[in-house]
Amino acid sequence: MDNSSSDHDSQPEVVSNIFTERFTEFNDDGTFKNELVEHTIETEATVPKLGLMLVGLGGNNGSTLVAGLLAHKNQVTWESKTGVHTPNYYGSFTQCGTTKVGIKKLPKGGIKDVYKPVKDLLPTINPTDMEVTGWDISKDNLFEACKRSHVLEPDLVNKLESDLSQIVPMKAAFNPEYIAANQSDRVDNILEGTNEEVIELIRADIRNCKERNEKVIVLWTANTEMYLLPELETIEDLEKAIKDNVSLPASVLYCVAAIKEQVLYLNGSPQNTFHPGVLALAEKEGGLLGGNDFKSGQTRFKTAMSDFLIGAGLRISSIVSYNHLGNNDGKNLSEDKCFQSKKISKSGCLDDAIEGNEILYPRDGKDIDHDVIIRYIPFVGDSKRALDEYSSKIFMDGVNTISTYNICEDSLLAVPIMIDMVVLGELFSRMKVDGKAFGPVLSYLSFFFKAPSTNHPEYVINSFNRQRETIVNLLKAASGITPDDATLLSFNY
Ligand code: NAI
Ligand code: DG6
C-alpha cells in the first residue's frame, strides 16, 4: 500500500492511498471467482470550521449536546450527591473508540496488538470547535431548555447559564399534522409562509451559518413525525407538492433546503423523509443524506445480541421489546401515528441477520415473532427503561430465554452518537474513491442508525459488528493501514 500525500500551494493537502479490495463473487450455480480491485482513496486533510444546525435545538438531545460541548470546551466540573464530575465523551465511537491497527513483534519473541483511537486514523474535527445553532418550535433559550429536559445535573446547567441563555433557537418550519397534538403547548416560534417561502427562509438561515463556517451540516433531532404516505416518487412529484403547497412534513422542507444548499442532512428520527423524489433531488443537486433514527440503546443492543445468538447458531424465535420513558419524545410517541414510525424503524433491524442464515431461517415464512411496545410514563423522565426478552430455540428444540433490563438517560446515549455521525459525516464528505465523492447517501453512517438508508436500498447492513467493521476498515484503507483479515496465519497462532 502506498502511503503518500501531495501538497500544492493552491490545493488542500490530500491523504492519498491505494487500496486493494478483495471479495468473492458467486454465480447462480455456486461457482465463484475471487476478485481483486484496486482503488485510490483520497481524503482532503484540512479540517474545516464546521457549523452544525440542529432541527430541534431546544429538545432533550439538542440542549444536552450543546451543554455537553460547552462543558468540554470550558472544562467545567460539577457536583452531584455522588461527588465531583468532569466532562467525558463516553459512548462516542469516534472520541472514545479504538481499533486494532496491527501488531508489534516483541523483543523476546511473540507479538502484541497495536491499537489506535478511531479519531486519529484520519484528520477529523474536534467536536468543541463546532458552532452549534438551529431551529425549534419553542423559543426557550438553551438554559431554559436544559432545565426543562431534566437530563443534566442542575449544578452543571447553572454553571453554564451565561453561555446557554444566549443561545436561542431560530424560528422553525412546522406542520402540526405530522407530530402529536400534545406538542402544541410548546409552539411559539414558527416560520410562516408557503412551502416555497419556508424553504427559502431555511436556506437563508443555512447560508448565514455558511458565512461564519467553512462547512455546514443539518441534523434532524426534532420530534418523530408520522410516516408520509403516499410517497413522493419523483423530483417532479416533490416539486409539484412544494409548489402546490401540499401539506408536507416539516422534515421534507428542511431536507430540501439542505439539499439545495448542498449541505449534509442527517435524519435522527424514524420518519421516511428520504422519499425517492428527495433522493433523486439529492443526486441531481449534489446533496448528501444520512439516516434514519439514531441507533442508541435497545436497538443497538439487539443488533449486537443477534450477532451473538445467530452467530453462535442459535435460532432466535421471538423478541419482545418493551420500553417506557417519560420525556417529551415519549409524550410525542404516545400518539399512535408517531409511534408507528418508531415501531417500523425499531422492527426492521434483524432483516439481514435472518436473511443471512438459511439453516436457521429457511424461506418458509416462519421468521421471528418480533414486537415493539413503547409506553409514556412521565415519572421516569429521560431515564428510559427497556425490557427485552430473547427466546431462542437450542439443541433438540429446547428453548433458551434471555431477558435484559436496561435503564439509561436516553439523551446521554444519543448525544455521543450525534457527535459521531457529524464527525464522520464531515470526514466522509472530504473523501473520494477513484475520484468520485460518496453520495447521495452516506451509507457508511449505517452504524449510527436503526433503519439505515443506503445508495442501494436492497443492500442494508444492520449487524452491529459488520457495521462497525465496515467503517473501521474504510478508515484504515483510507489512512494506508491494512484492514485486519483476522487469520493470524503468519504468527503461529
Ligand atoms: P424532544 O422532544 O426532547 O426534542 C425534540 C425537539 O424538537 C423539541 O424541542 C421540539 O420543540 C422540537 N421540534 C418539533 N418539531 C420541530 C420542527 N418542525 N422544527 C424544529 N424543531 C421542532 O426529543 P429528543 O429526546 O431530543 O429526541 C429527538 C428525536 O430523536 C426524536 O424524534 C426521537 O425519537 C429521536 N431519537 C432519540 C433517541 C434518544 O435516545 N434520545 C434515539 C433515537 C431517536
Ligand atoms: C422509546 O423507544 C423512545 C425512542 O425514541 C427511543 O428511545 C430511541 O429511538 C432509542 O431507541 P433504541 O431502540 O436505539 O434504544
Coordinates of C-alpha atoms and ligand atoms in Angstrom, one line a residue:
M1 CA 0.0 0.0 0.0
D2 CA 1.3 3.4 -1.0
N3 CA 1.1 6.0 1.8
S4 CA 1.8 9.2 0.0
S5 CA 0.4 12.7 0.2
S6 CA 0.6 15.6 -2.2
D7 CA 0.9 19.2 -1.3
H8 CA 0.2 22.1 -3.6
D9 CA 0.0 25.8 -2.6
S10 CA -3.4 26.3 -4.1
Q11 CA -4.9 22.9 -3.2
P12 CA -5.7 21.3 0.2
E13 CA -3.3 18.7 1.2
V14 CA -4.7 15.3 0.4
V15 CA -4.1 11.9 2.1
S16 CA -4.0 9.5 -0.8
N17 CA -3.7 5.8 -0.6
I18 CA -4.1 2.8 -3.0
F19 CA -6.2 0.1 -1.5
T20 CA -6.8 -3.4 -3.0
E21 CA -10.3 -4.6 -2.2
R22 CA -10.8 -8.3 -2.1
F23 CA -14.2 -10.0 -2.4
T24 CA -15.6 -13.2 -3.8
E25 CA -18.3 -13.1 -6.5
F26 CA -20.7 -16.0 -6.8
N27 CA -22.7 -17.2 -9.7
D28 CA -26.2 -18.7 -9.5
D29 CA -24.7 -22.2 -10.0
G30 CA -22.5 -21.8 -6.9
T31 CA -19.3 -21.2 -8.8
F32 CA -17.2 -18.3 -7.7
K33 CA -14.3 -16.0 -8.6
N34 CA -12.0 -14.1 -6.2
E35 CA -11.8 -10.5 -7.2
L36 CA -9.0 -8.0 -6.5
V37 CA -10.0 -4.4 -7.3
E38 CA -7.5 -1.6 -6.8
H39 CA -8.9 1.7 -5.6
T40 CA -7.4 5.1 -4.9
I41 CA -8.9 6.7 -1.7
E42 CA -8.2 10.4 -1.3
T43 CA -9.1 12.5 1.8
E44 CA -8.7 16.2 2.0
A45 CA -6.6 16.7 5.0
T46 CA -7.7 20.2 6.0
V47 CA -10.3 20.0 8.7
P48 CA -12.9 22.8 8.1
K49 CA -14.6 25.0 10.6
L50 CA -18.0 23.4 10.9
G51 CA -21.4 24.8 11.7
L52 CA -23.8 22.2 13.0
M53 CA -27.5 23.2 12.7
L54 CA -29.9 21.1 14.8
V55 CA -33.6 20.9 13.9
G56 CA -35.0 20.5 17.4
L57 CA -32.2 22.5 19.1
G58 CA -34.2 23.0 22.3
G59 CA -35.1 19.4 22.7
N60 CA -33.5 16.9 25.2
N61 CA -30.9 15.8 22.7
G62 CA -30.3 19.2 21.2
S63 CA -29.9 21.0 24.6
T64 CA -27.8 18.2 26.0
L65 CA -25.4 18.2 23.1
V66 CA -24.9 22.0 23.3
A67 CA -24.4 21.9 27.1
G68 CA -22.1 18.8 26.9
L69 CA -19.9 20.5 24.3
L70 CA -19.7 23.8 26.3
A71 CA -18.8 21.8 29.4
H72 CA -15.9 20.2 27.4
K73 CA -14.8 23.4 25.9
N74 CA -14.7 25.3 29.1
Q75 CA -13.6 22.2 31.2
V76 CA -16.4 22.8 33.6
T77 CA -16.7 20.4 36.5
W78 CA -19.9 19.9 38.5
E79 CA -21.1 18.4 41.7
S80 CA -23.8 15.9 42.4
K81 CA -24.5 13.9 45.6
T82 CA -22.1 11.2 44.3
G83 CA -19.2 13.7 44.0
V84 CA -17.4 16.0 41.5
H85 CA -17.7 15.1 37.8
T86 CA -15.7 16.1 34.8
P87 CA -16.8 16.0 31.1
N88 CA -16.2 12.9 29.0
Y89 CA -17.2 11.5 25.7
Y90 CA -18.2 8.0 26.8
G91 CA -20.5 6.4 24.3
S92 CA -18.8 8.1 21.3
F93 CA -17.2 5.7 18.9
T94 CA -15.1 8.4 17.3
Q95 CA -13.9 10.1 20.6
C96 CA -13.5 7.0 22.8
G97 CA -13.3 4.1 20.4
T98 CA -10.0 2.4 19.4
T99 CA -9.3 -0.1 16.8
K100 CA -6.6 -2.7 16.3
V101 CA -4.3 -1.4 13.5
G102 CA -1.6 -4.0 13.5
I103 CA 0.9 -6.0 15.6
K104 CA 4.2 -5.3 17.1
K105 CA 6.9 -8.1 17.4
L106 CA 8.2 -8.3 20.9
P107 CA 11.9 -8.4 21.5
K108 CA 11.8 -11.7 23.3
G109 CA 9.5 -13.3 20.6
G110 CA 5.8 -13.3 20.2
I111 CA 3.5 -10.4 19.2
K112 CA 1.3 -7.7 20.7
D113 CA -1.7 -5.9 19.2
V114 CA -1.3 -2.2 18.4
Y115 CA -4.4 0.0 18.8
K116 CA -5.2 3.5 17.7
P117 CA -8.0 5.9 18.6
V118 CA -10.6 5.9 15.8
K119 CA -10.5 9.7 15.6
D120 CA -6.7 9.6 14.9
L121 CA -6.9 7.4 11.8
L122 CA -7.6 10.5 9.6
P123 CA -7.9 14.2 10.3
T124 CA -11.3 14.8 12.0
I125 CA -13.0 17.8 13.5
N126 CA -12.7 18.4 17.3
P127 CA -16.4 18.5 18.4
T128 CA -15.8 21.5 20.6
D129 CA -14.6 23.5 17.6
M130 CA -18.1 23.4 16.0
E131 CA -20.6 26.2 16.1
V132 CA -23.9 24.7 17.1
T133 CA -27.1 26.6 16.2
G134 CA -30.5 25.5 14.9
W135 CA -34.2 25.8 14.9
D136 CA -37.0 24.9 17.4
I137 CA -40.8 25.4 17.5
S138 CA -40.2 26.6 21.1
K139 CA -38.2 29.9 21.6
D140 CA -37.0 29.0 25.0
N141 CA -33.3 29.6 25.3
L142 CA -31.0 26.7 25.9
F143 CA -30.6 27.3 29.6
E144 CA -34.4 27.1 29.9
A145 CA -34.4 24.1 27.5
C146 CA -31.8 22.2 29.7
K147 CA -33.8 22.9 32.8
R148 CA -36.9 21.6 31.0
S149 CA -35.2 18.4 29.9
H150 CA -34.1 17.2 33.3
V151 CA -31.1 15.4 31.8
L152 CA -28.0 17.1 33.1
E153 CA -27.3 17.8 36.8
P154 CA -28.6 21.3 37.9
D155 CA -25.1 22.3 39.2
L156 CA -23.7 21.9 35.6
V157 CA -26.6 23.6 33.9
N158 CA -26.4 26.5 36.4
K159 CA -22.6 26.8 35.8
L160 CA -23.3 27.1 32.0
E161 CA -26.2 29.5 32.4
S162 CA -24.4 32.6 30.9
D163 CA -23.4 30.7 27.7
L164 CA -26.6 28.6 27.4
S165 CA -29.0 31.5 27.9
Q166 CA -27.5 33.4 24.9
I167 CA -28.4 30.5 22.5
V168 CA -32.0 31.0 21.2
P169 CA -33.4 28.7 18.6
M170 CA -34.3 30.2 15.2
K171 CA -37.9 30.1 14.0
A172 CA -38.8 26.6 12.8
A173 CA -40.7 25.1 9.8
F174 CA -43.7 23.4 11.3
N175 CA -46.6 21.2 10.3
P176 CA -48.7 20.1 13.3
E177 CA -50.4 17.4 11.2
Y178 CA -47.3 15.3 11.4
I179 CA -46.5 15.3 15.1
A180 CA -48.6 14.6 18.1
A181 CA -51.3 17.1 19.1
N182 CA -49.9 17.0 22.7
Q183 CA -46.9 19.1 21.4
S184 CA -49.0 22.2 20.7
D185 CA -48.2 23.8 24.1
R186 CA -44.5 24.4 23.1
V187 CA -45.3 26.0 19.8
D188 CA -44.3 29.8 19.8
N189 CA -41.5 30.1 17.3
I190 CA -42.6 29.2 13.8
L191 CA -41.9 30.4 10.3
E192 CA -45.0 31.5 8.3
G193 CA -45.4 31.1 4.6
T194 CA -45.9 28.7 1.8
N195 CA -43.8 25.6 1.3
E196 CA -41.6 27.5 -1.2
E197 CA -41.3 30.5 1.1
V198 CA -40.4 28.4 4.2
I199 CA -37.7 26.5 2.2
E200 CA -36.3 29.8 1.1
L201 CA -36.2 31.1 4.8
I202 CA -34.4 27.9 5.9
R203 CA -32.0 28.2 3.0
A204 CA -31.2 31.8 4.2
D205 CA -30.5 30.5 7.7
I206 CA -28.2 27.9 6.3
R207 CA -26.4 30.5 4.2
N208 CA -26.0 32.7 7.2
C209 CA -24.3 29.8 9.0
K210 CA -22.1 29.2 6.0
E211 CA -20.9 32.8 6.2
R212 CA -19.4 32.0 9.6
N213 CA -18.2 28.5 8.8
E214 CA -16.5 26.6 6.0
K215 CA -18.9 23.8 6.1
V216 CA -22.4 23.2 7.4
I217 CA -24.3 20.1 8.5
V218 CA -28.0 20.0 9.3
L219 CA -29.2 17.3 11.8
W220 CA -32.8 16.5 12.5
T221 CA -33.3 15.7 16.2
A222 CA -36.8 17.1 16.4
N223 CA -40.0 15.2 17.1
T224 CA -40.7 11.9 15.4
E225 CA -43.2 12.6 12.6
M226 CA -45.7 10.2 11.2
Y227 CA -44.8 8.3 8.0
L228 CA -45.8 10.3 4.9
L229 CA -48.0 8.4 2.5
P230 CA -48.3 8.4 -0.5
E231 CA -44.6 8.7 -1.2
L232 CA -43.1 11.4 -3.4
E233 CA -41.8 9.1 -6.2
T234 CA -40.0 11.6 -8.4
I235 CA -38.4 15.0 -8.4
E236 CA -41.4 16.3 -10.3
D237 CA -43.8 14.9 -7.6
L238 CA -41.7 16.6 -4.9
E239 CA -41.5 19.9 -6.8
K240 CA -45.2 19.8 -7.6
A241 CA -46.1 19.1 -3.9
I242 CA -43.9 22.0 -2.8
K243 CA -45.3 24.4 -5.5
D244 CA -48.9 23.5 -4.9
N245 CA -48.4 24.0 -1.2
V246 CA -49.5 20.4 -0.4
S247 CA -49.3 19.7 3.4
L248 CA -45.8 18.3 3.7
P249 CA -43.9 17.3 6.8
A250 CA -41.5 19.9 8.1
S251 CA -38.7 17.4 7.7
V252 CA -39.1 17.4 3.9
L253 CA -38.9 21.2 3.8
Y254 CA -35.7 21.2 5.9
C255 CA -34.2 18.4 3.9
V256 CA -35.0 20.0 0.5
A257 CA -33.4 23.3 1.8
A258 CA -30.3 21.4 2.9
I259 CA -30.0 19.6 -0.5
K260 CA -30.4 22.9 -2.4
E261 CA -27.6 24.4 -0.2
Q262 CA -25.5 21.2 -0.8
V263 CA -25.0 20.6 2.9
L264 CA -25.2 17.2 4.6
Y265 CA -28.7 16.4 6.1
L266 CA -28.8 13.8 8.8
N267 CA -32.1 12.3 10.0
G268 CA -32.1 11.2 13.6
S269 CA -35.7 10.3 13.7
P270 CA -37.6 7.4 12.1
Q271 CA -39.9 9.2 9.7
N272 CA -39.4 8.5 6.0
T273 CA -38.0 11.9 4.9
F274 CA -35.9 10.3 2.2
H275 CA -38.6 9.6 -0.4
P276 CA -37.5 8.5 -3.9
G277 CA -38.1 12.1 -5.1
V278 CA -35.9 13.5 -2.3
L279 CA -33.1 11.0 -3.0
A280 CA -33.3 11.9 -6.7
L281 CA -33.1 15.6 -5.9
A282 CA -30.0 15.0 -3.7
E283 CA -28.4 13.1 -6.5
K284 CA -29.2 15.8 -9.0
E285 CA -28.1 18.7 -6.8
G286 CA -25.1 17.2 -5.2
G287 CA -26.8 16.9 -1.8
L288 CA -25.7 14.4 0.9
L289 CA -28.0 12.5 3.2
G290 CA -27.7 10.1 6.1
G291 CA -30.4 8.4 8.3
N292 CA -32.6 7.2 9.8
D293 CA -33.3 7.2 13.6
F294 CA -30.4 7.2 16.0
K295 CA -29.5 3.6 17.0
S296 CA -28.6 4.3 20.6
G297 CA -29.8 1.7 23.1
Q298 CA -32.3 -1.1 22.8
T299 CA -32.0 -1.5 19.1
R300 CA -28.2 -1.2 19.1
F301 CA -28.0 -3.9 21.8
K302 CA -30.4 -6.0 19.7
T303 CA -28.2 -5.9 16.6
A304 CA -25.2 -6.9 18.8
M305 CA -27.2 -9.6 20.6
S306 CA -28.4 -11.1 17.4
D307 CA -24.8 -11.2 16.1
F308 CA -24.1 -13.3 19.2
L309 CA -27.2 -15.6 19.1
I310 CA -27.5 -16.2 15.4
G311 CA -23.7 -16.1 15.1
A312 CA -23.5 -18.9 17.6
G313 CA -26.0 -21.0 15.6
L314 CA -28.9 -20.4 18.0
R315 CA -32.3 -19.8 16.4
I316 CA -33.8 -16.6 17.8
S317 CA -37.5 -17.3 17.6
S318 CA -39.1 -14.4 19.5
I319 CA -38.0 -11.0 20.7
V320 CA -40.4 -8.8 22.7
S321 CA -39.1 -5.3 23.2
Y322 CA -40.9 -3.2 25.7
N323 CA -39.8 0.2 26.9
H324 CA -41.2 3.1 28.8
L325 CA -39.9 6.6 29.1
G326 CA -41.2 10.0 30.4
N327 CA -39.5 12.6 28.3
N328 CA -41.0 14.8 25.6
D329 CA -40.0 12.2 23.0
G330 CA -42.1 9.6 24.8
K331 CA -45.0 12.1 25.0
N332 CA -44.9 12.6 21.3
L333 CA -44.7 8.9 20.7
S334 CA -47.8 8.3 22.8
E335 CA -49.8 9.3 19.8
D336 CA -50.2 6.3 17.5
K337 CA -49.3 8.0 14.2
C338 CA -45.9 8.9 15.6
F339 CA -45.4 5.6 17.4
Q340 CA -46.0 3.7 14.2
S341 CA -42.9 5.4 12.6
K342 CA -40.8 4.4 15.6
K343 CA -42.2 0.8 15.5
I344 CA -41.3 0.4 11.8
S345 CA -37.7 1.6 12.4
K346 CA -37.2 -0.5 15.5
S347 CA -38.7 -3.6 13.9
G348 CA -36.6 -4.0 10.7
C349 CA -33.2 -4.3 12.4
L350 CA -32.9 -8.1 12.1
D351 CA -33.8 -8.5 8.5
D352 CA -30.2 -9.1 7.2
A353 CA -29.4 -11.4 10.1
I354 CA -32.4 -13.6 9.3
E355 CA -31.7 -13.4 5.5
G356 CA -28.1 -14.5 6.2
N357 CA -28.8 -17.9 7.7
E358 CA -31.0 -20.2 5.7
I359 CA -30.3 -23.1 8.1
L360 CA -31.9 -21.3 11.0
Y361 CA -34.4 -19.4 8.8
P362 CA -35.4 -21.4 5.8
R363 CA -37.6 -19.4 3.5
D364 CA -40.9 -20.8 4.9
G365 CA -42.3 -17.6 6.2
K366 CA -41.7 -18.5 9.8
D367 CA -39.2 -15.9 10.8
I368 CA -39.1 -14.3 14.2
D369 CA -42.0 -13.2 16.4
H370 CA -40.8 -9.7 17.0
D371 CA -42.8 -7.0 18.7
V372 CA -42.0 -3.5 19.9
I373 CA -44.1 -1.7 22.6
I374 CA -43.5 1.8 23.9
R375 CA -45.3 3.5 26.8
Y376 CA -45.2 7.0 28.1
I377 CA -44.6 7.2 31.8
P378 CA -43.9 10.8 32.8
F379 CA -42.4 9.9 36.2
V380 CA -39.3 8.3 34.8
G381 CA -38.4 11.4 32.6
D382 CA -35.4 10.9 30.3
S383 CA -34.4 7.7 32.2
K384 CA -35.7 5.2 29.8
R385 CA -36.4 1.6 30.9
A386 CA -36.1 -1.1 28.2
L387 CA -37.0 -4.7 28.9
D388 CA -36.3 -7.3 26.2
E389 CA -37.0 -11.0 26.1
Y390 CA -35.0 -13.0 23.6
S391 CA -36.2 -16.6 23.2
S392 CA -34.1 -18.9 21.1
K393 CA -34.5 -22.5 20.0
I394 CA -31.5 -24.5 21.0
F395 CA -30.3 -28.1 20.6
M396 CA -33.2 -30.7 20.1
D397 CA -35.8 -28.0 20.2
G398 CA -35.0 -26.8 23.7
V399 CA -35.6 -23.1 24.5
N400 CA -33.2 -20.6 25.8
T401 CA -34.7 -17.3 27.1
I402 CA -32.5 -14.3 27.9
S403 CA -34.1 -11.2 29.5
T404 CA -32.4 -7.9 29.6
Y405 CA -33.3 -4.8 31.6
N406 CA -31.7 -1.5 30.7
I407 CA -32.0 1.8 32.5
C408 CA -30.4 4.8 30.9
E409 CA -30.6 8.5 30.3
D410 CA -31.9 8.4 26.7
S411 CA -30.2 11.6 25.6
L412 CA -26.9 10.8 27.2
L413 CA -26.8 7.7 24.9
A414 CA -28.0 9.6 21.9
V415 CA -25.7 12.7 22.1
P416 CA -22.3 10.9 21.6
I417 CA -23.9 9.2 18.6
M418 CA -25.0 12.5 17.2
I419 CA -21.4 13.7 17.6
D420 CA -20.1 10.6 15.8
M421 CA -22.3 11.0 12.8
V422 CA -21.3 14.6 12.5
V423 CA -17.6 13.9 12.9
L424 CA -17.6 11.0 10.4
G425 CA -20.2 12.6 8.0
E426 CA -18.0 15.6 7.8
L427 CA -14.9 13.4 7.1
F428 CA -16.7 11.3 4.5
S429 CA -17.7 14.4 2.7
R430 CA -14.0 15.1 2.2
M431 CA -13.3 11.7 0.8
K432 CA -13.2 10.4 -2.8
V433 CA -12.8 6.8 -4.0
D434 CA -11.4 6.6 -7.5
G435 CA -12.1 10.3 -8.0
K436 CA -15.8 10.0 -7.0
A437 CA -17.3 11.5 -3.9
F438 CA -19.6 9.4 -1.7
G439 CA -23.3 10.0 -2.1
P440 CA -26.0 11.0 -2.3
V441 CA -26.5 8.7 0.8
L442 CA -23.6 8.3 3.2
S443 CA -24.3 4.6 3.7
Y444 CA -21.1 4.2 5.8
L445 CA -23.0 6.0 8.6
S446 CA -25.4 3.0 8.9
F447 CA -23.7 2.1 12.2
F448 CA -25.5 5.0 13.9
F449 CA -29.0 4.4 12.5
K450 CA -31.8 1.9 13.3
A451 CA -33.1 1.9 9.8
P452 CA -30.1 2.8 7.6
S453 CA -30.6 4.5 4.2
T454 CA -28.2 3.4 1.6
N455 CA -27.5 4.0 -2.0
H456 CA -28.7 0.5 -2.7
P457 CA -31.9 0.0 -0.8
E458 CA -31.7 -3.8 -1.4
Y459 CA -28.4 -3.9 0.5
V460 CA -28.7 -2.7 4.1
I461 CA -26.4 -3.8 6.9
N462 CA -27.9 -3.8 10.4
S463 CA -25.4 -6.1 12.2
F464 CA -23.5 -4.1 14.9
N465 CA -20.3 -5.9 14.2
R466 CA -20.5 -5.7 10.4
Q467 CA -21.4 -2.0 10.6
R468 CA -18.5 -1.2 12.9
E469 CA -16.1 -3.3 10.8
T470 CA -17.2 -1.6 7.6
I471 CA -16.5 1.9 9.0
V472 CA -13.2 0.9 10.6
N473 CA -11.9 -0.8 7.5
L474 CA -12.8 2.2 5.3
L475 CA -10.9 4.5 7.7
K476 CA -7.9 2.1 7.8
A477 CA -7.9 1.7 4.0
A478 CA -8.1 5.5 3.6
S479 CA -5.2 6.1 6.0
G480 CA -2.9 3.4 4.5
I481 CA -3.4 0.7 7.1
T482 CA -4.2 -2.8 6.0
P483 CA -7.6 -3.9 7.4
D484 CA -7.1 -6.9 9.5
D485 CA -8.1 -10.3 8.0
A486 CA -8.0 -11.8 11.5
T487 CA -6.5 -15.1 10.3
L488 CA -3.2 -14.7 12.3
L489 CA -1.6 -17.2 9.9
S490 CA 1.8 -15.5 10.0
F491 CA 2.0 -15.7 13.7
N492 CA 1.8 -19.4 14.5
Y493 CA -1.4 -18.7 16.4
Ligands
NAI1 P1 -37.5 16.2 22.3 O1 -39.0 16.1 22.2 O2 -37.0 16.5 23.7 O3 -36.9 17.2 21.3 C1 -37.5 17.5 20.1 C2 -37.4 19.0 19.9 O4 -37.9 19.2 18.5 C3 -38.4 19.7 20.8 O5 -37.7 20.8 21.4 C4 -39.4 20.3 19.8 O6 -39.9 21.5 20.3 C5 -38.6 20.4 18.5 N1 -39.4 20.4 17.3 C6 -40.5 19.7 17.0 N2 -40.9 19.9 15.7 C7 -39.9 20.8 15.2 C8 -39.8 21.4 13.9 N3 -40.6 21.1 13.0 N4 -38.7 22.2 13.8 C9 -37.8 22.4 14.8 N5 -38.0 21.9 16.0 C10 -39.0 21.1 16.2 O7 -36.9 14.8 21.8 P2 -35.5 14.2 22.0 O8 -35.4 13.3 23.1 O9 -34.5 15.3 21.9 O10 -35.4 13.3 20.7 C11 -35.3 13.9 19.4 C12 -35.6 12.9 18.3 O11 -34.6 11.9 18.3 C13 -37.0 12.2 18.5 O12 -37.6 12.1 17.2 C14 -36.5 10.8 19.0 O13 -37.4 9.8 18.6 C15 -35.2 10.7 18.2 N6 -34.4 9.7 18.9 C16 -33.9 9.9 20.1 C17 -33.1 9.0 20.7 C18 -32.6 9.1 22.1 O14 -32.0 8.2 22.6 N7 -32.8 10.2 22.8 C19 -32.7 7.8 20.0 C20 -33.2 7.7 18.7 C21 -34.0 8.6 18.1
DG6_2 C1 -38.5 4.8 23.1 O1 -38.3 3.7 22.3 C2 -38.2 6.1 22.5 C3 -37.3 6.1 21.4 O2 -37.1 7.4 20.9 C4 -36.0 5.5 21.7 O3 -35.6 5.9 23.0 C5 -35.0 5.8 20.8 O4 -35.5 5.6 19.5 C6 -33.8 4.9 21.1 O5 -34.1 3.6 20.6 P1 -33.2 2.4 20.8 O6 -34.0 1.3 20.4 O7 -32.0 2.6 20.0 O8 -32.9 2.4 22.3

